[in-house]
Coordinates of C-alpha atoms in Angstrom, one line a residue:
X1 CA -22.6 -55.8 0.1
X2 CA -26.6 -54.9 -0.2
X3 CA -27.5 -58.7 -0.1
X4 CA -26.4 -59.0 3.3
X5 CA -28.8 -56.9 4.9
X6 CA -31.5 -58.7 2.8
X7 CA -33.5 -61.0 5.1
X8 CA -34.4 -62.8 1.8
X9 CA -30.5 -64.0 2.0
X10 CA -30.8 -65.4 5.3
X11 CA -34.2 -66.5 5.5
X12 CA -33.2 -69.4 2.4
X13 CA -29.7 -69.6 2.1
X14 CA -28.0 -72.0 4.2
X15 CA -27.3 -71.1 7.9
X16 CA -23.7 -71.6 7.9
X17 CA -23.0 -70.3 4.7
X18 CA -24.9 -67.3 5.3
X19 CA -23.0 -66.4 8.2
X20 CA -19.7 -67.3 6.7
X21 CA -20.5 -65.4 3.8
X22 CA -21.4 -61.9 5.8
X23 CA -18.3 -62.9 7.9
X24 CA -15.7 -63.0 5.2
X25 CA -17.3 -60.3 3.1
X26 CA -15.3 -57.6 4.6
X27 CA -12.6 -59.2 3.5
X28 CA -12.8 -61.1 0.5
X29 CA -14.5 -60.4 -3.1
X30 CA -17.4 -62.8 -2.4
X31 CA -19.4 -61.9 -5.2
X32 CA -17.4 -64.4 -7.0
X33 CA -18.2 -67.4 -4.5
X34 CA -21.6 -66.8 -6.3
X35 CA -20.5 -68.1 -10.1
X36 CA -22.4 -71.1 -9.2
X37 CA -25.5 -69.8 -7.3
X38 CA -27.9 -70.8 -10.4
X39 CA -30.0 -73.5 -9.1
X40 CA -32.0 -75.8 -11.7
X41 CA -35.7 -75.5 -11.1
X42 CA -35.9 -79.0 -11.0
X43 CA -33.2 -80.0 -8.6
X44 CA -35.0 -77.3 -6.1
X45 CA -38.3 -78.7 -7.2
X46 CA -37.1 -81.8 -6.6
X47 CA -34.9 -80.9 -2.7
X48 CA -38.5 -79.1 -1.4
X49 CA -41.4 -80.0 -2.9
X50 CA -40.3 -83.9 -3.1
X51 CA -38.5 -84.0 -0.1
X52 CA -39.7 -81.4 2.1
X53 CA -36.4 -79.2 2.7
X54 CA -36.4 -75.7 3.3
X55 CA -33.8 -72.7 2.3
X56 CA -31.7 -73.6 5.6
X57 CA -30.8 -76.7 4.5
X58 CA -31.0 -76.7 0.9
X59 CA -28.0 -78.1 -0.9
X60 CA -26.7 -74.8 -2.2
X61 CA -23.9 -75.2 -4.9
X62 CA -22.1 -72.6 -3.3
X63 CA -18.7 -72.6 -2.3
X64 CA -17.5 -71.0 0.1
X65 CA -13.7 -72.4 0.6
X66 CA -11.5 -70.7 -2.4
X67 CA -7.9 -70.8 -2.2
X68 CA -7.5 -68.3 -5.2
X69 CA -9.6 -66.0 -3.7
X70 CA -7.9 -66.5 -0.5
X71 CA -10.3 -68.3 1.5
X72 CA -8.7 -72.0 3.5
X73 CA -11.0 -73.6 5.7
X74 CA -9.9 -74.9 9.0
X75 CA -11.7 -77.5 10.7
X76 CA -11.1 -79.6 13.6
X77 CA -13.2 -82.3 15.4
X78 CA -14.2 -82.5 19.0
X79 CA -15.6 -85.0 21.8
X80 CA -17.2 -82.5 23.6
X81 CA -16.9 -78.6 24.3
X82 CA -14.7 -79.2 27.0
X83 CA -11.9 -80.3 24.8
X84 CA -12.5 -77.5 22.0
X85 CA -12.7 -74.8 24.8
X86 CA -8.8 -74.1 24.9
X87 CA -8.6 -73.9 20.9
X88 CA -11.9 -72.2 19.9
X89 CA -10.4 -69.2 22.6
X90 CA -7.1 -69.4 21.3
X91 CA -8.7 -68.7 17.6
X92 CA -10.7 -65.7 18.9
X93 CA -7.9 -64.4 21.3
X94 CA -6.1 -64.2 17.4
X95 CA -9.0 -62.4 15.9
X96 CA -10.4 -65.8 14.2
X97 CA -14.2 -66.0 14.4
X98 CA -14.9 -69.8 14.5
X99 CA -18.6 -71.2 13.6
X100 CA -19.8 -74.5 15.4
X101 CA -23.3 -76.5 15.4
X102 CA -25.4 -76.1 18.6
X103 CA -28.8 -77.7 19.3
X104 CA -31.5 -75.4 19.4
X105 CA -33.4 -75.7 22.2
X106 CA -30.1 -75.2 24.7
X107 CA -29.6 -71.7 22.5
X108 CA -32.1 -68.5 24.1
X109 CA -32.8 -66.6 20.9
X110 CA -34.1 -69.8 18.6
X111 CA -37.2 -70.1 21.0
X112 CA -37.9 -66.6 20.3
X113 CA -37.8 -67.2 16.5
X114 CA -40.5 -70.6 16.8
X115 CA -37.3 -73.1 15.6
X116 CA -37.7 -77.0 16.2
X117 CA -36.4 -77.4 19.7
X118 CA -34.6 -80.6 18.6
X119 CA -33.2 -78.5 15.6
X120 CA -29.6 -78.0 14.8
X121 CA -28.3 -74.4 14.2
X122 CA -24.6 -72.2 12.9
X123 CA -23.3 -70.1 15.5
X124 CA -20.9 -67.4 14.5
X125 CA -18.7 -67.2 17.8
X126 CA -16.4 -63.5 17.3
X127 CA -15.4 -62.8 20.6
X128 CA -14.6 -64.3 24.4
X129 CA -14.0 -62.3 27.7
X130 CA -14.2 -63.3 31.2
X131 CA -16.2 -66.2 30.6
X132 CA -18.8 -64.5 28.0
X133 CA -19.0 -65.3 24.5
X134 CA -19.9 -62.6 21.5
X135 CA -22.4 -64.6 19.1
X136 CA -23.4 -63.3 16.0
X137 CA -26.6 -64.9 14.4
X138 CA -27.8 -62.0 12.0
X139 CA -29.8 -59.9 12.5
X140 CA -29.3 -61.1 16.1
X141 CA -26.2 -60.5 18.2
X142 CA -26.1 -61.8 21.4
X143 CA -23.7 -62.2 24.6
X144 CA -23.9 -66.0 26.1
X145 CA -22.7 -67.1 29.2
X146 CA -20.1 -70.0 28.3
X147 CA -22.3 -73.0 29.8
X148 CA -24.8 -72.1 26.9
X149 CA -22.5 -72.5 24.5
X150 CA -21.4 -75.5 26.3
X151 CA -24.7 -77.2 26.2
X152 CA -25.3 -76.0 22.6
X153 CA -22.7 -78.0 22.1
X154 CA -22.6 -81.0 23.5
X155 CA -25.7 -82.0 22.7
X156 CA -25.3 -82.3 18.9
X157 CA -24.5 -86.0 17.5
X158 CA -21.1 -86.4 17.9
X159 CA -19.8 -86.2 14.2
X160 CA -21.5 -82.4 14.3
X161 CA -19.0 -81.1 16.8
X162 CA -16.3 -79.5 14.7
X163 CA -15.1 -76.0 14.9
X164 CA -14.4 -74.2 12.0
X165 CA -12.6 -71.4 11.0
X166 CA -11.2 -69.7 7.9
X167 CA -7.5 -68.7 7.0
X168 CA -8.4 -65.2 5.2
X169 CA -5.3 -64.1 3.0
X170 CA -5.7 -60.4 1.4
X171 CA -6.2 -61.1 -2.2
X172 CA -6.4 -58.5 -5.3
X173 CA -8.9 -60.2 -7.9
X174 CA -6.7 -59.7 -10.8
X175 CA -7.4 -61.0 -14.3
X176 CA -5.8 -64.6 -13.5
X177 CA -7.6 -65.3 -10.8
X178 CA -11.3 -64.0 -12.5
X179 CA -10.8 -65.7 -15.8
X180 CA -11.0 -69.4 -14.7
X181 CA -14.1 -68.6 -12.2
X182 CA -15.4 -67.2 -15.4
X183 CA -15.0 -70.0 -17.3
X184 CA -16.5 -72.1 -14.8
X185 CA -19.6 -70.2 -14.9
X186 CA -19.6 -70.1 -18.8
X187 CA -19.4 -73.9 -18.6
X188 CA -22.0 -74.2 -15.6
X189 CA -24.8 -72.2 -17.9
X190 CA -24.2 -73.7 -21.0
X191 CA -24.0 -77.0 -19.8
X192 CA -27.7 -75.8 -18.7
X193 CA -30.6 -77.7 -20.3
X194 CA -33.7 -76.8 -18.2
X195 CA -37.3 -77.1 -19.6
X196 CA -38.6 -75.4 -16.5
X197 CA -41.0 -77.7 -15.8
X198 CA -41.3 -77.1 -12.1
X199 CA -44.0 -74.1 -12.8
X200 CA -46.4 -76.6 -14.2
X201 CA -45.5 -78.9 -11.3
X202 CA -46.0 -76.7 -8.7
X203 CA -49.0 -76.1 -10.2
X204 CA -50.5 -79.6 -10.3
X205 CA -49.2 -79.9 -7.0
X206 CA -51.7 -78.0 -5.8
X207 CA -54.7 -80.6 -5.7
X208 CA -52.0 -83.4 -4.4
X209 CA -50.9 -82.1 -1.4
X210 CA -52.6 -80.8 1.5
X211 CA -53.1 -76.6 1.5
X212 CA -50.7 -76.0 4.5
X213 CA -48.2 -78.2 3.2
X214 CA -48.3 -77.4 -0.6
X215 CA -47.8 -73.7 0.3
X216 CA -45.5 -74.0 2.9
X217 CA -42.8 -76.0 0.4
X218 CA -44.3 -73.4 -2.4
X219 CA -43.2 -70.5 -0.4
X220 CA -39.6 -72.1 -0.3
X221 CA -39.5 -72.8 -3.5
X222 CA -40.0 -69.2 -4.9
X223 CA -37.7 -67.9 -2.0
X224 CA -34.7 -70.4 -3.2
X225 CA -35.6 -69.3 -6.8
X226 CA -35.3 -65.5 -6.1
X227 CA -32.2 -65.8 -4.2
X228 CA -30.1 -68.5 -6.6
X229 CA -30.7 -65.1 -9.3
X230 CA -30.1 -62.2 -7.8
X231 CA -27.1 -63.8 -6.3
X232 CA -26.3 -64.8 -10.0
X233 CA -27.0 -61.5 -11.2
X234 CA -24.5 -60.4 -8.8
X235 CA -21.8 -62.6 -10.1
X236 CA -22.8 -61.8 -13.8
X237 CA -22.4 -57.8 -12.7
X238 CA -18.5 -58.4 -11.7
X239 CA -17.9 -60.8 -14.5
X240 CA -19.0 -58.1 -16.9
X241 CA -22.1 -59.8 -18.2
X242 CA -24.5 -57.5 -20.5
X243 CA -26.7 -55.0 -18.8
X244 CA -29.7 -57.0 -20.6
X245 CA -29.1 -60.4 -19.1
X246 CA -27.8 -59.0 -15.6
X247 CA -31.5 -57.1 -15.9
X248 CA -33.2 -60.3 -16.7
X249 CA -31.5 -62.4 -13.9
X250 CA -32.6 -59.4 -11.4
X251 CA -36.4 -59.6 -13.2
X252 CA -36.7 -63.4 -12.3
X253 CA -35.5 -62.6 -8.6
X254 CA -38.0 -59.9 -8.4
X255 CA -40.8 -61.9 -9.5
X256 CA -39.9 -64.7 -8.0
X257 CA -39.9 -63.1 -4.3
X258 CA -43.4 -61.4 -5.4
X259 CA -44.8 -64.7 -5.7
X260 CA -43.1 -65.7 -2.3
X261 CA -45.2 -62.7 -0.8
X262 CA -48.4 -63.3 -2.5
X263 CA -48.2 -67.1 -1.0
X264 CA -47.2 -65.9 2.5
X265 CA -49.9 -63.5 2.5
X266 CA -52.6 -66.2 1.5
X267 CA -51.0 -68.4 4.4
X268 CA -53.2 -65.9 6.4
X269 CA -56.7 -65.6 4.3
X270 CA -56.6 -69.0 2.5
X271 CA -59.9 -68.8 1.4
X272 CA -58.4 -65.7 -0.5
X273 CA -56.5 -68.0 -2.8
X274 CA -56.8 -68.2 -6.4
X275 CA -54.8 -70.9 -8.3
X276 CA -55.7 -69.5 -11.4
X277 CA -53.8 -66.2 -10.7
X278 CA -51.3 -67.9 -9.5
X279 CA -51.1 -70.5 -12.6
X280 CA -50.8 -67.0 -14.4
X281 CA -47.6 -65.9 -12.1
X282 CA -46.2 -69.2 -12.8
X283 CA -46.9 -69.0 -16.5
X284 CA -45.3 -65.2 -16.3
X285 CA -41.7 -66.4 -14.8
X286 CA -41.5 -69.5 -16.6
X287 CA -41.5 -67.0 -19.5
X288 CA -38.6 -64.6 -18.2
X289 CA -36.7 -68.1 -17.3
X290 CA -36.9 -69.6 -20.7
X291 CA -36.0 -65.9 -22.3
X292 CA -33.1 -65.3 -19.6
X293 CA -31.5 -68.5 -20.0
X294 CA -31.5 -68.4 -23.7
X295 CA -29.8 -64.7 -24.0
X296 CA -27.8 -65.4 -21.6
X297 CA -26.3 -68.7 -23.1
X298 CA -26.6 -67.3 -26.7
X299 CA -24.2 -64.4 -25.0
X300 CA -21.9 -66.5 -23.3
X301 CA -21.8 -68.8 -26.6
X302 CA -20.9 -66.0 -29.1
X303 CA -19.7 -63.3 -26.8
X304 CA -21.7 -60.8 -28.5
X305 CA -23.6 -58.2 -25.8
X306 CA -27.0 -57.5 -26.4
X307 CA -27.4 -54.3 -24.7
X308 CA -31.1 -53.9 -25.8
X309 CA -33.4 -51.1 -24.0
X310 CA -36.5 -52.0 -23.3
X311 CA -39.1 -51.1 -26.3
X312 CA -41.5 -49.0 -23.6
X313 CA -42.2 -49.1 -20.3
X314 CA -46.1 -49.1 -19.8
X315 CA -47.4 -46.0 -17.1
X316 CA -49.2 -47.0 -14.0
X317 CA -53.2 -48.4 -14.5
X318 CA -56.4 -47.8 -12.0
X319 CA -54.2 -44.7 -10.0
X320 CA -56.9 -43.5 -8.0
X321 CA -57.3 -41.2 -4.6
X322 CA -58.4 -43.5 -1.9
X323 CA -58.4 -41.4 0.7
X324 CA -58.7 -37.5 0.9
X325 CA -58.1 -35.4 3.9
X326 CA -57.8 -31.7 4.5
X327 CA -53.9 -31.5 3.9
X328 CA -53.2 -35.1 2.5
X329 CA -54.0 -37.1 -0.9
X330 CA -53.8 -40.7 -0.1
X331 CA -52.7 -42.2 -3.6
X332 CA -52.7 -46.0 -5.0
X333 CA -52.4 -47.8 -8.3
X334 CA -51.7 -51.1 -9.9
X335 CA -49.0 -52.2 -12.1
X336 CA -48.2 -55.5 -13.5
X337 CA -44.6 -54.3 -15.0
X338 CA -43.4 -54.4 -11.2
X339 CA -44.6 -58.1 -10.8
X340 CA -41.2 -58.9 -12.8
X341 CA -39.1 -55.7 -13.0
X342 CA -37.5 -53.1 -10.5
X343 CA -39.6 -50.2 -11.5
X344 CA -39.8 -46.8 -9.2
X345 CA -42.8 -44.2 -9.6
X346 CA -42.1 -40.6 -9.8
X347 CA -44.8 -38.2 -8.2
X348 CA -45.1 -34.7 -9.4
X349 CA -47.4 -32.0 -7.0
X350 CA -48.4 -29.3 -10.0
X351 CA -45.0 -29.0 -11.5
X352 CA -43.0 -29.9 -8.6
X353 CA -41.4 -33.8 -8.1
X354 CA -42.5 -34.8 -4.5
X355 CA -41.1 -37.9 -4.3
X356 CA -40.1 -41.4 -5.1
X357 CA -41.2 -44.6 -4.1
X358 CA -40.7 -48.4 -5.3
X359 CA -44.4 -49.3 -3.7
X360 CA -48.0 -48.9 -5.0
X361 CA -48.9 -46.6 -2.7
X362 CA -48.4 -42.9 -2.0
X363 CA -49.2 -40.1 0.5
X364 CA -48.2 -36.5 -0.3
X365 CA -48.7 -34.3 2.5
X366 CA -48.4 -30.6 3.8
X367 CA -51.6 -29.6 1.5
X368 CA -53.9 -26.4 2.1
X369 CA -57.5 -27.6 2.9
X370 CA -60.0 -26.8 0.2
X371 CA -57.7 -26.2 -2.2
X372 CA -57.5 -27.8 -5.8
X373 CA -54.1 -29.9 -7.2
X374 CA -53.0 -32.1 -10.0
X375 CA -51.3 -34.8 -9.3
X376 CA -48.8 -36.6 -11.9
X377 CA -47.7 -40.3 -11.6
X378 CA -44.7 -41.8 -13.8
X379 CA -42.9 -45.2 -14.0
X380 CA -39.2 -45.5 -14.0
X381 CA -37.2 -48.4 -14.9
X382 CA -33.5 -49.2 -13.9
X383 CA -32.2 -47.9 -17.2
X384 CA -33.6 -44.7 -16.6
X385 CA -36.2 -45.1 -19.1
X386 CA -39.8 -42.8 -18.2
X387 CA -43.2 -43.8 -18.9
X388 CA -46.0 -41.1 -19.7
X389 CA -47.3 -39.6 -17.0
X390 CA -50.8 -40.2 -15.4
X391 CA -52.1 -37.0 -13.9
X392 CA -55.4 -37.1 -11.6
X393 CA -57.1 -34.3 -10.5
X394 CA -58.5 -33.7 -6.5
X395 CA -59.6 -31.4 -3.6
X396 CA -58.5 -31.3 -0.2
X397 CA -61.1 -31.8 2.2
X398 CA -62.3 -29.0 4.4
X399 CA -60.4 -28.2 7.6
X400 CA -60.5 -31.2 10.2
X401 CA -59.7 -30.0 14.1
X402 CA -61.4 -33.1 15.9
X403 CA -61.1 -36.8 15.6
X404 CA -58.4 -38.9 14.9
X405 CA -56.3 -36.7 13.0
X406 CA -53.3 -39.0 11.9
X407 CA -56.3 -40.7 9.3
X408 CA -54.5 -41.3 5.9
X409 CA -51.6 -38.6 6.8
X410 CA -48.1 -39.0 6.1
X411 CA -46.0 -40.9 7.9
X412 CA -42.0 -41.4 8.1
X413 CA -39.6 -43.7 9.9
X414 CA -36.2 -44.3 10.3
X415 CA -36.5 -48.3 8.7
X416 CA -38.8 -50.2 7.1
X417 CA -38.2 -54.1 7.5
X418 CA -40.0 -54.9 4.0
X419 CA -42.6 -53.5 2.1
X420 CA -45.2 -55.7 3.8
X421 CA -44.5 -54.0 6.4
X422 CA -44.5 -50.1 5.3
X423 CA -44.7 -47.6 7.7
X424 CA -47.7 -45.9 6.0
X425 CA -49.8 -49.1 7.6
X426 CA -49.6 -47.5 10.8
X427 CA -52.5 -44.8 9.9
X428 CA -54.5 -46.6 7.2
X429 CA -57.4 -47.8 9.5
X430 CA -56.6 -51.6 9.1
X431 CA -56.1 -53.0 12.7
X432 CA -54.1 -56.0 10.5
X433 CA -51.5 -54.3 9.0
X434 CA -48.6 -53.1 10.6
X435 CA -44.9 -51.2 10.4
X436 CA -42.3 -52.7 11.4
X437 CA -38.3 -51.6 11.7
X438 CA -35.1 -53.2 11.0
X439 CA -34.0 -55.0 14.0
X440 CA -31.8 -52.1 15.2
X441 CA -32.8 -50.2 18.4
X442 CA -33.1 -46.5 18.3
X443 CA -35.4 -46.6 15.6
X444 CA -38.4 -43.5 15.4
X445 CA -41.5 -43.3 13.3
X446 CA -43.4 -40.4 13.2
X447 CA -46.5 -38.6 11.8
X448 CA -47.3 -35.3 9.9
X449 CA -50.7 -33.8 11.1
X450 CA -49.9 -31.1 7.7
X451 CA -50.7 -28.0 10.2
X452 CA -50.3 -27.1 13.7
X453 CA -53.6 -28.8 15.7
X454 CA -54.7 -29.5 19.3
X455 CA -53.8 -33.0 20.6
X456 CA -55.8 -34.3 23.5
X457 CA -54.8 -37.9 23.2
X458 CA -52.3 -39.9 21.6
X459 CA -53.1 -44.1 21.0
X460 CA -50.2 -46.6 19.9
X461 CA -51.4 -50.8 19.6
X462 CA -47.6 -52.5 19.7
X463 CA -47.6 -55.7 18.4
X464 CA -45.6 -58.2 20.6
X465 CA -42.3 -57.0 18.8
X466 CA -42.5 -54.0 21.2
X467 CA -39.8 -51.2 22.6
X468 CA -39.0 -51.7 26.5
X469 CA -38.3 -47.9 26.5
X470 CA -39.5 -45.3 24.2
X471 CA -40.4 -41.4 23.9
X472 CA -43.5 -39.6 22.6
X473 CA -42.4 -36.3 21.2
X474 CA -43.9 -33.5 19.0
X475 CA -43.1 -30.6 16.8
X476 CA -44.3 -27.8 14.7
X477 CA -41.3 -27.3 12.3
X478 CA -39.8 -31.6 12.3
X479 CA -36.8 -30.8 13.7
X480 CA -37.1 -29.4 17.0
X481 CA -38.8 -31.7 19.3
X482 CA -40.5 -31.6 22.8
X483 CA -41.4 -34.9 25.0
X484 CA -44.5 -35.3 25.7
X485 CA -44.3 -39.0 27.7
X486 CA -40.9 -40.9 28.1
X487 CA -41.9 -44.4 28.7
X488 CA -39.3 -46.6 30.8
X489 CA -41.7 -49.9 31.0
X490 CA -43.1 -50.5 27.3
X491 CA -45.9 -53.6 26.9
X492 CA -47.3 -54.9 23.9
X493 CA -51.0 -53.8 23.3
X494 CA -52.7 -50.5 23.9
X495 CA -51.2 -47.6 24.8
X496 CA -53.3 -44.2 25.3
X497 CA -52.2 -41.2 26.8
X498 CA -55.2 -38.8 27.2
X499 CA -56.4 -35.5 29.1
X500 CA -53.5 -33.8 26.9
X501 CA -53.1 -30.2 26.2
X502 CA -50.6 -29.4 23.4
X503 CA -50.6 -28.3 20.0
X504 CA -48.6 -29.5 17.0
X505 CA -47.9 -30.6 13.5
X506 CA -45.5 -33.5 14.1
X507 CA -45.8 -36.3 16.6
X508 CA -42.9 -39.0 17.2
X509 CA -42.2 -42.1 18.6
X510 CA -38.8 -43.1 19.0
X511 CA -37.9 -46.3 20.3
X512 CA -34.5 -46.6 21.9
X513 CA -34.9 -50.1 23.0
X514 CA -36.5 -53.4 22.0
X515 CA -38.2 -56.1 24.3
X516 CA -36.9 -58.3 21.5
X517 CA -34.7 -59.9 19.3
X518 CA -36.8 -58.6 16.2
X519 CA -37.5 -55.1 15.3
X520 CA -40.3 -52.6 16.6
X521 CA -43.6 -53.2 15.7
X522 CA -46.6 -51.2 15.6
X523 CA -49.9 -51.2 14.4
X524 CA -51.8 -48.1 14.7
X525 CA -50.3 -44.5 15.7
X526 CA -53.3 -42.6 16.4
X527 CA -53.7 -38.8 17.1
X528 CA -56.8 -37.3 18.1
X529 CA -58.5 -34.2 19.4
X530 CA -61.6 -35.1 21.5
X531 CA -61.5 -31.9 23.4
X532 CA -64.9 -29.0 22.9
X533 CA -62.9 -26.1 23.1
X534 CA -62.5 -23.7 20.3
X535 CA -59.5 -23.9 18.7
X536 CA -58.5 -21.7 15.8
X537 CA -55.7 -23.3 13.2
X538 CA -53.1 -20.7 11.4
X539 CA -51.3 -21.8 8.3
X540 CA -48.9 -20.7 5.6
X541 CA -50.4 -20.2 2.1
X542 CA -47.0 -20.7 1.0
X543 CA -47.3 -23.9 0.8
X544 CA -44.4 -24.9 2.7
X545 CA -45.6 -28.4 3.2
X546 CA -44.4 -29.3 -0.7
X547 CA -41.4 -30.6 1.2
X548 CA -43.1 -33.2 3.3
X549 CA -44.6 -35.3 0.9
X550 CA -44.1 -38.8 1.9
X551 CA -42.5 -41.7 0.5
X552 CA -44.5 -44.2 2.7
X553 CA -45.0 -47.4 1.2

């Protein structure tokens, strides 16, 4: 299920039942666990901004145990680790993952991720052989010696050391087994009477807490919000909900984690902030809530599906060329639709469709220099509804052979961790902004120069979330590649390899192993030619490079 490999799921859902969750997903319908994942804006004003709790241990309604749906919990209690050893091996000798409370600061990995030492924490324990333990803490999956485990262990209070497991019986979700988990969440909504309240809270809030603190609880509050509905829209999609209210449910998720991102990004330019645009954000979702909740329960009250399409979707405002280069135009745009809805842009090169993207921002590539093209930007909404196009008009810039010529250019990569974090960031001259991968190894990223040029140097600033070992590589075609450096002792900072001789279109990184838990992180990928001899560039008038344009935000 998508949701899983969202970090927004494990980043406020409850350790534990995040791990179970992913666990028992490949084996049991968990979608409907989620009937009751709507969380009252008050209760989670009340659990965070009140008393100061964050998405790991908020109270989530969630079930996890559900003996229609197959799923028996097991637990058993413990003195210490030495008396659970014998049954938490016996349980993974028979193919049982069992989950147990550790302390933090006896567990490698948490350091990495800045947890409270003193902490407590769900380990997910899948496998043990010859005196190693397989540990599964996603994204992070780790083998421990047993004596960390041990210590984990042991020094918990006492009532926290139980095992537990879960008895997993193959279910088919048939019609008896739906219908009363339907019920329950027809019940649950109705029974619903919200006056949403927390948005003007949160607001006033503001001026009675500190900065730090108001926005750190703020940024868990819109996190718990966006998860509790799109976890609910999930639900509402297997329970056969309308395509309208399912849409609405996603609409609050979306704007909900948009707000998260425009907090956490003010959490590093406070001076930046503006409560009156954020009053405004507030005042926006309180609107979608109040709207949501009453379809949905009108719906659930008379059974009647309101499969309403949405009257128009606006086109994109201020599109503009920020940057132009001799074989690239470097596009942006606003649009305050995508604040609340899942909206994707269409571009079109002359009549051509170059590519799709859900972000803001746009580079199409593989242009002739001095030449003239019309660009076309359209909206599209999940029902497959278009906007009118927006067409802009540019000029490639004359031909550039020295300098860093990776400026502004297109830029691919095998992940993207979110959208903060677009690989596009990695050319845009910001030395703040940064791409940065799923935390996977052999992961690449790499840039399209749009012709064949002379490379005499090649710069790459890693952030601390660096590859131990990777490979500089380039191409003229994207597909057959020559190394250029293999790097077997990676660092974080500057990297430069100069006095080069080459020529090419396409250079690559690719990382084949990390120095950390997290992904691979880099902040500027730079390409330059600094070298005084001639050097004459041949290119297609074809046009060849309508195939490259980028989808890099």
């Amino acid at each position: 299920m998508e949701v899983f490999s969202n970090l927004l799921f494990y980043s406020y859902m409850n350790c534990r039942k995040s791990q179970v969750l992913r666990q028992i997903s490949k084996k049991v319908p968990v979608e409907f666990l989620f009937h009751n994942a709507y969380e009252l804006p008050s209760h989670i004003y009340q659990e965070i901004m009140v008393k100061g709790k964050n998405g790991w241990i908020y109270p989530w309604k969630v079930q996890i145990e559900n003996k229609a749906l197959g799923v028996t919990l097991v637990e058993q209690k413990f003195e210490d680790y030495q008396q659970a050893r014998s049954y938490i091996i016996n349980c993974l000798k028979n193919n049982t993952e069992v989950y147990i409370w550790t302390k933090n600061k006896w567990i490698p990995h948490m350091e990495l991720t800045n947890s409270d030492p003193e902490g407590e924490h769900s380990l997910t324990l899948t496998s043990y052989e010859d005196g190693t333990f397989s540990v599964v803490d996603y994204p992070f999956e780790q083998a421990y010696a047993e004596h960390v485990i041990k210590d984990g262990f042991d020094h918990i209070p006492t009532d926290g050391r139980v095992v537990m497991s879960f008895i997993i019986e193959e279910v088919s979700p048939h019609q008896d087994i739906i219908d009363p988990i339907k019920q329950l969440f027809k019940e649950g909504m109705l029974a619903v009477k919200e006056d949403f309240s927390l948005y003007d809270n949160i607001v006033r809030g503001y001026s009675q807490l500190g900065f730090e603190t108001w926005l750190n609880r703020s940024i868990q509050v819109f996190g718990v919000i966006s998860l509790s509905r799109l976890l609910t829209s999930i639900f509402m999609r297997h329970a056969y909900n309308s395509e309208t209210t399912i849409r609405q449910m996603q609409n609050i998720s979306k704007a909900a984690e948009n707000i998260k991102n425009y907090l956490m990004k003010s959490s590093f330019a406070p001076q930046k902030f503006d409560i009156a645009d954020f009053q405004q954000r507030c005042t926006m979702i309180r609107e979608l809530e109040e709207s949501a909740l009453m379809d949905l329960q009108h719906e659930l009250l008379t059974g009647i599906k309101n499969n309403r399409l949405q009257a128009k979707l606006n086109p994109p405002s201020q599109c503009r060329f920020t940057y132009t280069t001799d074989t690239s135009l470097w596009l942006e745009w606003k649009d305050e639709q995508r604040e609340y809805e899942q909206i994707e842009y269409e571009i079109w090169l002359n009549h051509t469709r170059v590519g799709l993207t859900s972000g803001t921002q746009y580079t199409v590539g593989g242009l002739e220099p001095s030449h003239d093209y019309t660009i076309t930007i359209k909206a599209k909404n999940q029902l497959g509804q278009f906007s009118e196009g927006v067409q802009l008009e540019a000029r490639t810039s004359e031909m550039m052979v020295c300098g860093n010529l990776a400026l502004y250019k297109p830029v691919k990569a095998s992940s993207t961790e979110t959208v903060d974090f677009a690989c596009n960031h990695v050319v845009d001259n910001d030395p703040y902004t940064r791409w940065s991968s799923d935390y996977r190894d052999d992961q690449w990223i790499y840039v399209d120069l749009g012709l064949s040029k002379k490379i005499s140097k090649i710069r790459l600033h890693w952030e601390g979330a660096h590859p131990s070992k990777y490979r500089i590589e380039s191409s003229n075609n994207s597909e057959d590649w020559e190394l250029i450096h293999d790097e077997a002792a990676g660092c974080p900072g500057v990297f430069e390899l100069d006095s080069l001789d080459l020529i090419g279109r396409f250079v690559r990184v690719t990382c084949i192993s990390r120095a950390t838990i997290f992904g691979f992180s880099l902040f500027e990928f730079s390409v330059f030619n600094e070298s005084n001899k001639p050097f004459s560039i041949q290119y297609d008038r074809r046009n060849e490079g309508l195939r490259n344009g980028s989808n890099n935000s």
